[in-house]
Amino acid sequence: MPRSWNDRALVAVLLARFVRARWGYRFRSRARFDAWQRRRLARFLRRLGTVPHYAGVAQPAGVELSALPVVDKGVLLEHFDGLNSRGVRLADALGVALEAERTRDFAPLVAGDLTVGLSSGTSGRRGAFLVSPRERMLWAGTVLARVLDRRSVGQLLRLWAPPVRIAFFLRAGGNLYESVASSRIRFSFHDLTEPFDTHVAALDASAAAGAGPHVLVAPASVLGALAERAHDGRLRIRPRLVISVAEVLEPEVAERIRREWGRTPRQVYQATEGLLALTCEHGSLHLNEESVHVEREWLDAERTRFTPIVTDFDRRTQIIARYRLDDVLRVDPAAPACPCGRVTTVLAAVDGRADAVLRFPHECGLREVELFPDVVRQAMAAASDAYADWRIRQRGLDLHVSLASPAPGAEARVHDLLERLLQSHEGRAVVVFDPWEAADPTVKARRIVREPARG
């Protein structure tokens, strides 16, 4: 069937973004990049009058970003219809998204052509986000250009070569992700609400037939489980590119993948609020500042950890302007410039959500002690040979620890490690061990959580 003019226009958008994201956006200095970003931000701010929520703020000449209020998930949900340019109501968007999750049919749209995505709900109330066809193409072009390795891009561009095979594991499907599919890419979607071993068997069968995936994309915990199956001989795939999405990539999981497939996993840091960071060919996780402006709320005096406030100037349907995320990001001020040549900010790590920062009273009782996720992970890594996996939940002054398949003496070792960690920070808490429970595959995996105080 011949493409319509609209389809051709969308393909042109994807190809233009692919070329620019892969070979363009190169700046000689950070100062030149900042000047370019300010111009893009100014154009975005002049368009704010198209959404009712900012109608009284935006002017033809634009408005300073600092004049806009900082918003969060609560504001976005409360003013959903006023924060999108199409007037879509939250109830309508959620209705489509929840029905899609129930039926596993992610084709339905709202307002004629808008894809609806559903947030994970890890912070409480679930929310929805809207993406237009043009925004889907911008997303797809950016991801393909920035994540695929040189060999895959070469295969993609050689029309006589077989298509690139991508296996994608997700807890919810969506037109947003499937935008990547084309005649040059063979896309297989693995629904994580279905039995995991069914997917393992299907992947193994494809590998046996010589049609295993070239690219493997999955949440970090799923990649770890797939690497374990491969190590045990139950999965014979040999992906040449492994991409972690949706969850924090733990160092031990990354190492497990490297040992099994000889590939350092790349990361896509994607949130409801936009495409926030991607790994370059040198392994550095760059903020996607070509599309997102990031303000920083510093969490420590050394200015190494911050909560991001993002403004996405690619989004025209659902406006993301000065949106405070729940995440904790880490940078290394002393890190050298990335050899890839990009001047955008390199993240040392995505430490997780803000509620992954554990807080306890100081021994003096007059202030709080904060244990950041990377510090806790390092402590737990010291005993990683004694268990298969772990989770920690803070409830009040208790630190509840669960260990998977613990070896004899594992709980005592972990107890001592966490006690020493608390003592080194002069904090007070009680370490409690709970039985291990298998994680729900439809819920984003989180190893460290500080539960809200109960009233």
Short mmCIF file of C-alpha atoms in Angstrom, two decimals:
data_model
loop_
_atom_site.label_atom_id
_atom_site.label_comp_id
_atom_site.label_asym_id
_atom_site.label_seq_id
_atom_site.Cartn_x
_atom_site.Cartn_y
_atom_site.Cartn_z
CA MET A 1 0.00 0.00 0.00
CA PRO A 2 1.50 3.41 -0.98
CA ARG A 3 2.19 5.80 1.84
CA SER A 4 -0.03 8.84 2.35
CA TRP A 5 1.49 12.32 2.29
CA ASN A 6 1.09 12.42 6.06
CA ASP A 7 3.00 9.15 6.46
CA ARG A 8 5.76 10.42 4.17
CA ALA A 9 6.01 13.61 6.20
CA LEU A 10 6.37 11.61 9.41
CA VAL A 11 9.08 9.42 7.87
CA ALA A 12 10.87 12.59 6.79
CA VAL A 13 10.71 13.87 10.39
CA LEU A 14 12.19 10.60 11.66
CA LEU A 15 15.00 10.58 9.07
CA ALA A 16 15.84 14.24 9.68
CA ARG A 17 16.06 13.68 13.43
CA PHE A 18 18.09 10.48 12.90
CA VAL A 19 20.68 12.31 10.78
CA ARG A 20 20.91 15.27 13.11
CA ALA A 21 21.03 13.21 16.32
CA ARG A 22 23.64 10.83 14.87
CA TRP A 23 25.97 13.23 13.09
CA GLY A 24 24.80 16.71 14.04
CA TYR A 25 24.38 18.62 17.29
CA ARG A 26 28.16 19.08 17.50
CA PHE A 27 29.42 22.17 19.27
CA ARG A 28 32.97 23.39 19.83
CA SER A 29 32.28 24.48 23.39
CA ARG A 30 29.69 24.29 26.12
CA ALA A 31 29.19 28.06 25.80
CA ARG A 32 28.12 27.69 22.15
CA PHE A 33 25.79 24.84 23.07
CA ASP A 34 24.21 26.90 25.87
CA ALA A 35 23.58 29.77 23.44
CA TRP A 36 21.92 27.39 20.97
CA GLN A 37 19.82 25.84 23.72
CA ARG A 38 18.67 29.27 24.91
CA ARG A 39 17.37 30.02 21.41
CA ARG A 40 15.43 26.73 21.31
CA LEU A 41 14.09 27.39 24.79
CA ALA A 42 12.93 30.86 23.76
CA ARG A 43 10.96 29.40 20.82
CA PHE A 44 9.39 26.86 23.15
CA LEU A 45 8.37 29.54 25.65
CA ARG A 46 6.73 31.62 22.91
CA ARG A 47 4.50 28.63 22.11
CA LEU A 48 3.22 28.25 25.67
CA GLY A 49 0.16 30.34 24.87
CA THR A 50 -1.23 27.35 22.93
CA VAL A 51 -2.08 25.55 26.19
CA PRO A 52 -4.73 26.96 28.56
CA HIS A 53 -2.68 26.51 31.74
CA TYR A 54 -0.13 29.09 30.57
CA ALA A 55 -2.47 31.36 28.60
CA GLY A 56 -2.19 34.13 31.18
CA VAL A 57 1.59 33.85 31.38
CA ALA A 58 2.87 33.43 27.83
CA GLN A 59 3.24 36.48 25.57
CA PRO A 60 4.19 36.84 21.89
CA ALA A 61 7.66 37.93 22.97
CA GLY A 62 7.97 34.93 25.25
CA VAL A 63 8.57 34.70 28.97
CA GLU A 64 11.57 33.90 31.12
CA LEU A 65 11.70 30.27 32.18
CA SER A 66 12.32 31.31 35.80
CA ALA A 67 8.94 33.11 35.80
CA LEU A 68 7.12 29.78 35.41
CA PRO A 69 6.17 27.82 38.52
CA VAL A 70 7.84 24.49 39.23
CA VAL A 71 5.30 21.69 38.77
CA ASP A 72 5.20 18.05 39.84
CA LYS A 73 3.11 14.98 39.13
CA GLY A 74 0.25 16.21 41.32
CA VAL A 75 -0.04 19.47 39.36
CA LEU A 76 0.27 17.66 36.03
CA LEU A 77 -2.61 15.34 36.91
CA GLU A 78 -4.79 18.03 38.48
CA HIS A 79 -4.45 20.33 35.44
CA PHE A 80 -4.06 17.62 32.80
CA ASP A 81 -6.55 19.04 30.30
CA GLY A 82 -5.06 22.53 30.68
CA LEU A 83 -1.49 21.30 30.22
CA ASN A 84 -2.03 19.71 26.82
CA SER A 85 -2.68 21.59 23.61
CA ARG A 86 -5.53 19.30 22.52
CA GLY A 87 -7.72 19.61 25.60
CA VAL A 88 -7.71 15.88 26.33
CA ARG A 89 -9.16 15.05 29.75
CA LEU A 90 -7.21 12.86 32.16
CA ALA A 91 -10.17 10.49 32.58
CA ASP A 92 -10.31 9.89 28.82
CA ALA A 93 -6.57 9.33 28.54
CA LEU A 94 -6.49 6.99 31.53
CA GLY A 95 -9.50 5.12 30.21
CA VAL A 96 -7.72 4.33 26.94
CA ALA A 97 -4.44 3.46 28.67
CA LEU A 98 -5.96 1.19 31.31
CA GLU A 99 -8.13 -0.61 28.75
CA ALA A 100 -5.02 -1.16 26.62
CA GLU A 101 -3.25 -2.69 29.61
CA ARG A 102 -6.23 -4.93 30.31
CA THR A 103 -6.63 -6.17 26.73
CA ARG A 104 -2.90 -5.90 25.77
CA ASP A 105 -4.04 -4.03 22.64
CA PHE A 106 -2.09 -0.79 22.50
CA ALA A 107 -3.36 0.48 19.16
CA PRO A 108 -6.24 2.75 20.33
CA LEU A 109 -5.58 6.50 20.28
CA VAL A 110 -7.24 9.58 21.75
CA ALA A 111 -8.20 12.80 19.98
CA GLY A 112 -7.75 11.02 16.67
CA ASP A 113 -3.98 10.53 16.59
CA LEU A 114 -2.47 10.80 20.08
CA THR A 115 -0.69 7.87 21.69
CA VAL A 116 -1.38 7.46 25.42
CA GLY A 117 1.33 6.18 27.72
CA LEU A 118 0.79 5.10 31.32
CA SER A 119 3.25 6.01 34.05
CA SER A 120 4.44 3.21 36.31
CA GLY A 121 2.76 4.56 39.44
CA THR A 122 5.78 3.77 41.63
CA SER A 123 5.29 7.04 43.49
CA GLY A 124 1.60 6.42 44.14
CA ARG A 125 -1.12 7.65 41.78
CA ARG A 126 -0.80 6.45 38.19
CA GLY A 127 -0.75 9.04 35.46
CA ALA A 128 -0.91 9.25 31.68
CA PHE A 129 1.08 11.12 29.06
CA LEU A 130 0.22 12.10 25.50
CA VAL A 131 2.47 11.92 22.45
CA SER A 132 1.65 13.09 18.92
CA PRO A 133 2.78 11.27 15.74
CA ARG A 134 5.45 13.93 15.14
CA GLU A 135 6.77 13.57 18.69
CA ARG A 136 6.86 9.79 18.26
CA MET A 137 9.04 10.21 15.18
CA LEU A 138 11.37 12.61 16.97
CA TRP A 139 11.70 10.08 19.81
CA ALA A 140 12.31 7.17 17.45
CA GLY A 141 14.86 9.08 15.37
CA THR A 142 16.78 10.13 18.47
CA VAL A 143 16.83 6.67 20.03
CA LEU A 144 17.87 4.92 16.82
CA ALA A 145 20.60 7.45 16.09
CA ARG A 146 22.06 7.65 19.56
CA VAL A 147 21.77 4.05 20.77
CA LEU A 148 22.50 1.82 17.77
CA ASP A 149 26.15 0.86 17.29
CA ARG A 150 28.03 1.52 14.04
CA ARG A 151 27.51 -2.00 12.75
CA SER A 152 23.73 -1.80 13.26
CA VAL A 153 23.53 1.64 11.63
CA GLY A 154 25.52 0.36 8.65
CA GLN A 155 23.16 -2.61 8.34
CA LEU A 156 20.18 -0.26 8.65
CA LEU A 157 21.40 1.96 5.81
CA ARG A 158 22.35 -0.86 3.41
CA LEU A 159 19.02 -1.54 1.75
CA TRP A 160 20.22 -4.92 0.43
CA ALA A 161 21.22 -6.12 3.91
CA PRO A 162 18.76 -8.01 6.13
CA PRO A 163 16.82 -5.88 8.64
CA VAL A 164 18.15 -5.25 12.14
CA ARG A 165 16.39 -7.56 14.59
CA ILE A 166 15.44 -5.95 17.91
CA ALA A 167 13.92 -7.86 20.83
CA PHE A 168 12.08 -5.49 23.17
CA PHE A 169 10.89 -6.54 26.65
CA LEU A 170 8.28 -4.23 28.17
CA ARG A 171 5.70 -4.26 30.95
CA ALA A 172 3.34 -2.31 28.72
CA GLY A 173 3.35 -2.03 24.97
CA GLY A 174 2.71 1.18 23.15
CA ASN A 175 2.75 2.91 19.82
CA LEU A 176 5.58 5.08 21.14
CA TYR A 177 8.04 2.18 21.21
CA GLU A 178 6.69 0.47 18.13
CA SER A 179 7.36 3.68 16.15
CA VAL A 180 10.83 2.20 15.64
CA ALA A 181 9.46 -0.66 13.52
CA SER A 182 9.97 -0.37 9.75
CA SER A 183 11.05 -2.43 6.74
CA ARG A 184 14.65 -2.01 7.91
CA ILE A 185 13.97 -3.15 11.49
CA ARG A 186 12.32 -6.37 12.57
CA PHE A 187 10.79 -5.66 15.93
CA SER A 188 9.67 -8.35 18.40
CA PHE A 189 7.77 -7.29 21.50
CA HIS A 190 7.88 -9.51 24.60
CA ASP A 191 5.10 -8.77 27.08
CA LEU A 192 6.41 -9.14 30.63
CA THR A 193 2.95 -9.86 31.96
CA GLU A 194 3.22 -13.25 30.24
CA PRO A 195 5.30 -16.16 31.64
CA PHE A 196 8.96 -15.25 31.42
CA ASP A 197 10.16 -18.71 30.43
CA THR A 198 7.83 -18.59 27.41
CA HIS A 199 9.82 -15.62 26.11
CA VAL A 200 13.12 -17.36 26.90
CA ALA A 201 12.03 -20.39 24.90
CA ALA A 202 10.94 -18.21 21.96
CA LEU A 203 14.23 -16.32 21.94
CA ASP A 204 16.21 -19.54 22.16
CA ALA A 205 14.24 -21.00 19.25
CA SER A 206 14.92 -17.90 17.16
CA ALA A 207 18.65 -18.20 17.92
CA ALA A 208 18.62 -21.88 16.94
CA ALA A 209 17.05 -20.89 13.61
CA GLY A 210 19.74 -18.26 13.01
CA ALA A 211 17.32 -15.40 13.63
CA GLY A 212 18.25 -14.32 17.16
CA PRO A 213 18.09 -10.61 17.99
CA HIS A 214 20.96 -8.32 17.04
CA VAL A 215 19.79 -5.85 19.70
CA LEU A 216 18.31 -6.74 23.09
CA VAL A 217 16.31 -4.04 24.90
CA ALA A 218 14.84 -4.65 28.37
CA PRO A 219 14.61 -3.33 31.93
CA ALA A 220 17.82 -3.94 33.86
CA SER A 221 16.35 -6.68 36.05
CA VAL A 222 15.11 -8.54 32.96
CA LEU A 223 18.52 -8.27 31.28
CA GLY A 224 20.07 -9.77 34.40
CA ALA A 225 17.60 -12.67 34.33
CA LEU A 226 18.24 -13.28 30.62
CA ALA A 227 22.00 -13.28 31.22
CA GLU A 228 21.50 -15.90 33.95
CA ARG A 229 19.48 -18.10 31.57
CA ALA A 230 22.22 -17.73 28.96
CA HIS A 231 24.89 -18.66 31.51
CA ASP A 232 22.91 -21.78 32.44
CA GLY A 233 22.70 -22.84 28.80
CA ARG A 234 18.96 -22.23 28.48
CA LEU A 235 19.30 -19.25 26.14
CA ARG A 236 21.63 -19.22 23.12
CA ILE A 237 21.21 -15.67 21.87
CA ARG A 238 24.36 -13.62 21.20
CA PRO A 239 23.20 -9.98 20.97
CA ARG A 240 25.77 -7.54 19.68
CA LEU A 241 24.11 -4.65 21.50
CA VAL A 242 22.37 -4.71 24.90
CA ILE A 243 20.29 -1.73 26.04
CA SER A 244 18.92 -1.17 29.54
CA VAL A 245 15.68 0.80 29.91
CA ALA A 246 13.10 1.71 32.58
CA GLU A 247 15.16 0.84 35.70
CA VAL A 248 18.41 1.78 37.39
CA LEU A 249 21.20 -0.37 35.95
CA GLU A 250 23.00 -1.81 38.97
CA PRO A 251 26.79 -2.27 38.58
CA GLU A 252 26.59 -5.99 39.35
CA VAL A 253 23.89 -6.49 36.70
CA ALA A 254 26.00 -4.62 34.14
CA GLU A 255 28.97 -6.83 35.02
CA ARG A 256 26.85 -9.99 34.69
CA ILE A 257 25.87 -8.89 31.16
CA ARG A 258 29.49 -8.12 30.25
CA ARG A 259 30.65 -11.51 31.47
CA GLU A 260 27.95 -13.41 29.58
CA TRP A 261 27.78 -11.60 26.25
CA GLY A 262 30.98 -9.56 26.18
CA ARG A 263 28.96 -6.37 25.75
CA THR A 264 28.84 -3.33 27.99
CA PRO A 265 25.12 -2.47 28.23
CA ARG A 266 24.02 0.95 27.07
CA GLN A 267 21.31 2.86 28.90
CA VAL A 268 18.23 4.80 27.87
CA TYR A 269 17.02 6.96 30.75
CA GLN A 270 13.39 7.47 29.81
CA ALA A 271 10.67 8.85 32.07
CA THR A 272 7.07 9.92 31.63
CA GLU A 273 8.46 13.43 31.28
CA GLY A 274 10.62 12.64 28.27
CA LEU A 275 13.78 11.08 26.92
CA LEU A 276 16.31 12.29 29.47
CA ALA A 277 19.66 10.61 28.81
CA LEU A 278 21.37 8.09 26.53
CA THR A 279 24.69 6.27 26.55
CA CYS A 280 27.17 7.25 23.83
CA GLU A 281 29.55 4.90 22.02
CA HIS A 282 32.18 5.49 24.71
CA GLY A 283 29.86 4.36 27.49
CA SER A 284 29.09 7.81 28.93
CA LEU A 285 25.50 8.55 29.92
CA HIS A 286 24.77 12.00 28.43
CA LEU A 287 21.79 14.12 29.38
CA ASN A 288 19.63 14.61 26.30
CA GLU A 289 20.07 18.37 26.52
CA GLU A 290 19.52 18.72 22.77
CA SER A 291 15.83 18.25 23.60
CA VAL A 292 15.56 18.85 27.35
CA HIS A 293 16.68 21.76 29.52
CA VAL A 294 17.69 20.58 32.99
CA GLU A 295 17.77 22.74 36.11
CA ARG A 296 19.43 21.24 39.17
CA GLU A 297 18.28 21.19 42.78
CA TRP A 298 21.47 20.20 44.56
CA LEU A 299 21.18 17.65 47.36
CA ASP A 300 24.70 17.88 48.79
CA ALA A 301 27.25 20.59 49.51
CA GLU A 302 29.73 19.03 47.06
CA ARG A 303 27.22 19.44 44.21
CA THR A 304 27.49 15.85 43.05
CA ARG A 305 23.84 14.80 43.46
CA PHE A 306 20.75 16.66 42.30
CA THR A 307 17.05 16.40 41.60
CA PRO A 308 16.36 17.49 38.00
CA ILE A 309 13.75 20.04 36.95
CA VAL A 310 13.14 19.44 33.26
CA THR A 311 11.69 21.43 30.38
CA ASP A 312 11.20 19.42 27.19
CA PHE A 313 11.18 21.67 24.12
CA ASP A 314 10.39 18.81 21.72
CA ARG A 315 6.97 18.29 23.31
CA ARG A 316 4.13 20.36 21.88
CA THR A 317 1.14 18.22 22.85
CA GLN A 318 1.59 17.73 26.58
CA ILE A 319 3.69 20.55 27.95
CA ILE A 320 6.57 19.65 30.26
CA ALA A 321 7.87 22.94 31.64
CA ARG A 322 9.88 23.12 34.87
CA TYR A 323 8.74 19.65 35.94
CA ARG A 324 10.46 18.34 39.07
CA LEU A 325 11.28 14.65 38.85
CA ASP A 326 11.50 12.31 41.83
CA ASP A 327 14.89 11.01 40.69
CA VAL A 328 18.37 11.51 42.13
CA LEU A 329 21.10 12.01 39.51
CA ARG A 330 24.83 12.04 40.18
CA VAL A 331 27.65 13.85 38.39
CA ASP A 332 31.41 13.87 38.83
CA PRO A 333 32.66 17.49 38.72
CA ALA A 334 36.23 16.27 38.13
CA ALA A 335 35.39 13.98 35.21
CA PRO A 336 37.23 14.75 31.94
CA ALA A 337 35.40 15.67 28.75
CA CYS A 338 33.84 12.69 26.99
CA PRO A 339 35.95 11.48 24.04
CA CYS A 340 32.79 11.23 21.89
CA GLY A 341 33.00 15.01 21.49
CA ARG A 342 29.58 15.88 22.85
CA VAL A 343 29.57 18.78 25.32
CA THR A 344 26.34 17.76 27.02
CA THR A 345 26.43 16.81 30.72
CA VAL A 346 27.65 13.31 31.52
CA LEU A 347 25.93 11.57 34.44
CA ALA A 348 28.04 9.46 36.76
CA ALA A 349 24.86 7.51 37.57
CA VAL A 350 21.10 7.59 37.89
CA ASP A 351 20.90 6.74 41.58
CA GLY A 352 17.15 6.20 41.56
CA ARG A 353 14.13 7.95 42.91
CA ALA A 354 14.29 10.49 45.70
CA ASP A 355 12.59 7.99 48.00
CA ALA A 356 15.59 5.67 47.49
CA VAL A 357 17.53 8.04 49.75
CA LEU A 358 17.32 6.49 53.23
CA ARG A 359 16.92 8.95 56.12
CA PHE A 360 17.57 8.23 59.80
CA PRO A 361 18.05 10.30 62.96
CA HIS A 362 21.61 11.30 63.79
CA GLU A 363 23.00 9.87 67.02
CA CYS A 364 22.67 13.31 68.61
CA GLY A 365 18.96 13.33 67.72
CA LEU A 366 19.08 16.90 66.37
CA ARG A 367 19.36 16.26 62.64
CA GLU A 368 18.93 13.62 59.96
CA VAL A 369 21.46 11.35 58.31
CA GLU A 370 21.07 10.59 54.60
CA LEU A 371 22.28 7.36 53.00
CA PHE A 372 22.36 7.76 49.22
CA PRO A 373 21.63 4.72 47.03
CA ASP A 374 25.16 4.37 45.65
CA VAL A 375 26.55 4.14 49.21
CA VAL A 376 24.03 1.43 50.12
CA ARG A 377 24.72 -0.51 46.91
CA GLN A 378 28.47 -0.44 47.58
CA ALA A 379 27.89 -1.84 51.08
CA MET A 380 25.65 -4.62 49.79
CA ALA A 381 28.14 -5.48 47.03
CA ALA A 382 30.67 -6.47 49.70
CA ALA A 383 28.57 -9.56 50.47
CA SER A 384 27.15 -10.20 46.99
CA ASP A 385 28.69 -13.67 46.89
CA ALA A 386 26.34 -14.72 49.71
CA TYR A 387 22.98 -14.18 47.96
CA ALA A 388 21.41 -13.99 44.51
CA ASP A 389 19.60 -10.68 44.93
CA TRP A 390 18.52 -8.20 47.60
CA ARG A 391 15.99 -5.50 48.47
CA ILE A 392 15.90 -2.89 51.23
CA ARG A 393 12.85 -0.97 52.45
CA GLN A 394 12.95 1.67 55.16
CA ARG A 395 9.89 1.72 57.40
CA GLY A 396 10.21 4.33 60.11
CA LEU A 397 13.44 3.60 61.98
CA ASP A 398 13.59 0.00 60.73
CA LEU A 399 15.63 -1.15 57.76
CA HIS A 400 13.89 -4.20 56.28
CA VAL A 401 16.25 -6.40 54.23
CA SER A 402 15.24 -9.30 51.97
CA LEU A 403 17.82 -11.69 50.49
CA ALA A 404 17.22 -14.11 47.64
CA SER A 405 18.76 -17.59 48.05
CA PRO A 406 21.00 -16.56 50.96
CA ALA A 407 24.01 -18.73 51.79
CA PRO A 408 24.61 -19.78 55.42
CA GLY A 409 25.67 -16.75 57.44
CA ALA A 410 24.53 -14.26 54.77
CA GLU A 411 22.13 -12.40 57.07
CA ALA A 412 24.82 -11.98 59.73
CA ARG A 413 27.27 -10.58 57.15
CA VAL A 414 24.71 -8.14 55.76
CA HIS A 415 23.66 -7.10 59.27
CA ASP A 416 27.27 -6.26 60.14
CA LEU A 417 27.80 -4.38 56.86
CA LEU A 418 24.72 -2.22 57.34
CA GLU A 419 25.49 -1.60 61.01
CA ARG A 420 28.98 -0.39 60.07
CA LEU A 421 27.50 1.80 57.32
CA LEU A 422 25.09 3.40 59.78
CA GLN A 423 27.83 3.89 62.38
CA SER A 424 30.11 5.53 59.81
CA HIS A 425 27.34 8.07 59.15
CA GLU A 426 26.45 8.34 62.87
CA GLY A 427 22.90 7.21 62.17
CA ARG A 428 20.46 5.12 64.21
CA ALA A 429 18.31 2.31 62.78
CA VAL A 430 17.30 -1.29 63.39
CA VAL A 431 18.12 -3.90 60.71
CA VAL A 432 15.30 -6.43 60.24
CA PHE A 433 15.28 -9.39 57.83
CA ASP A 434 12.13 -10.32 55.90
CA PRO A 435 11.50 -13.35 53.67
CA TRP A 436 12.26 -12.92 49.98
CA GLU A 437 9.24 -12.53 47.70
CA ALA A 438 9.40 -12.82 43.92
CA ALA A 439 8.88 -9.47 42.19
CA ASP A 440 5.79 -8.75 40.12
CA PRO A 441 7.04 -8.55 36.50
CA THR A 442 4.47 -5.83 35.72
CA VAL A 443 5.96 -3.51 38.34
CA LYS A 444 9.22 -1.63 37.89
CA ALA A 445 11.95 -3.24 39.99
CA ARG A 446 13.27 -1.10 42.84
CA ARG A 447 15.89 -2.38 45.25
CA ILE A 448 15.96 0.52 47.69
CA VAL A 449 12.78 2.27 48.88
CA ARG A 450 12.02 4.62 51.76
CA GLU A 451 8.34 4.19 52.51
CA PRO A 452 6.35 7.27 53.55
CA ALA A 453 5.67 7.68 57.24
CA ARG A 454 2.25 6.43 58.26
CA GLY A 455 0.03 8.95 59.91
#
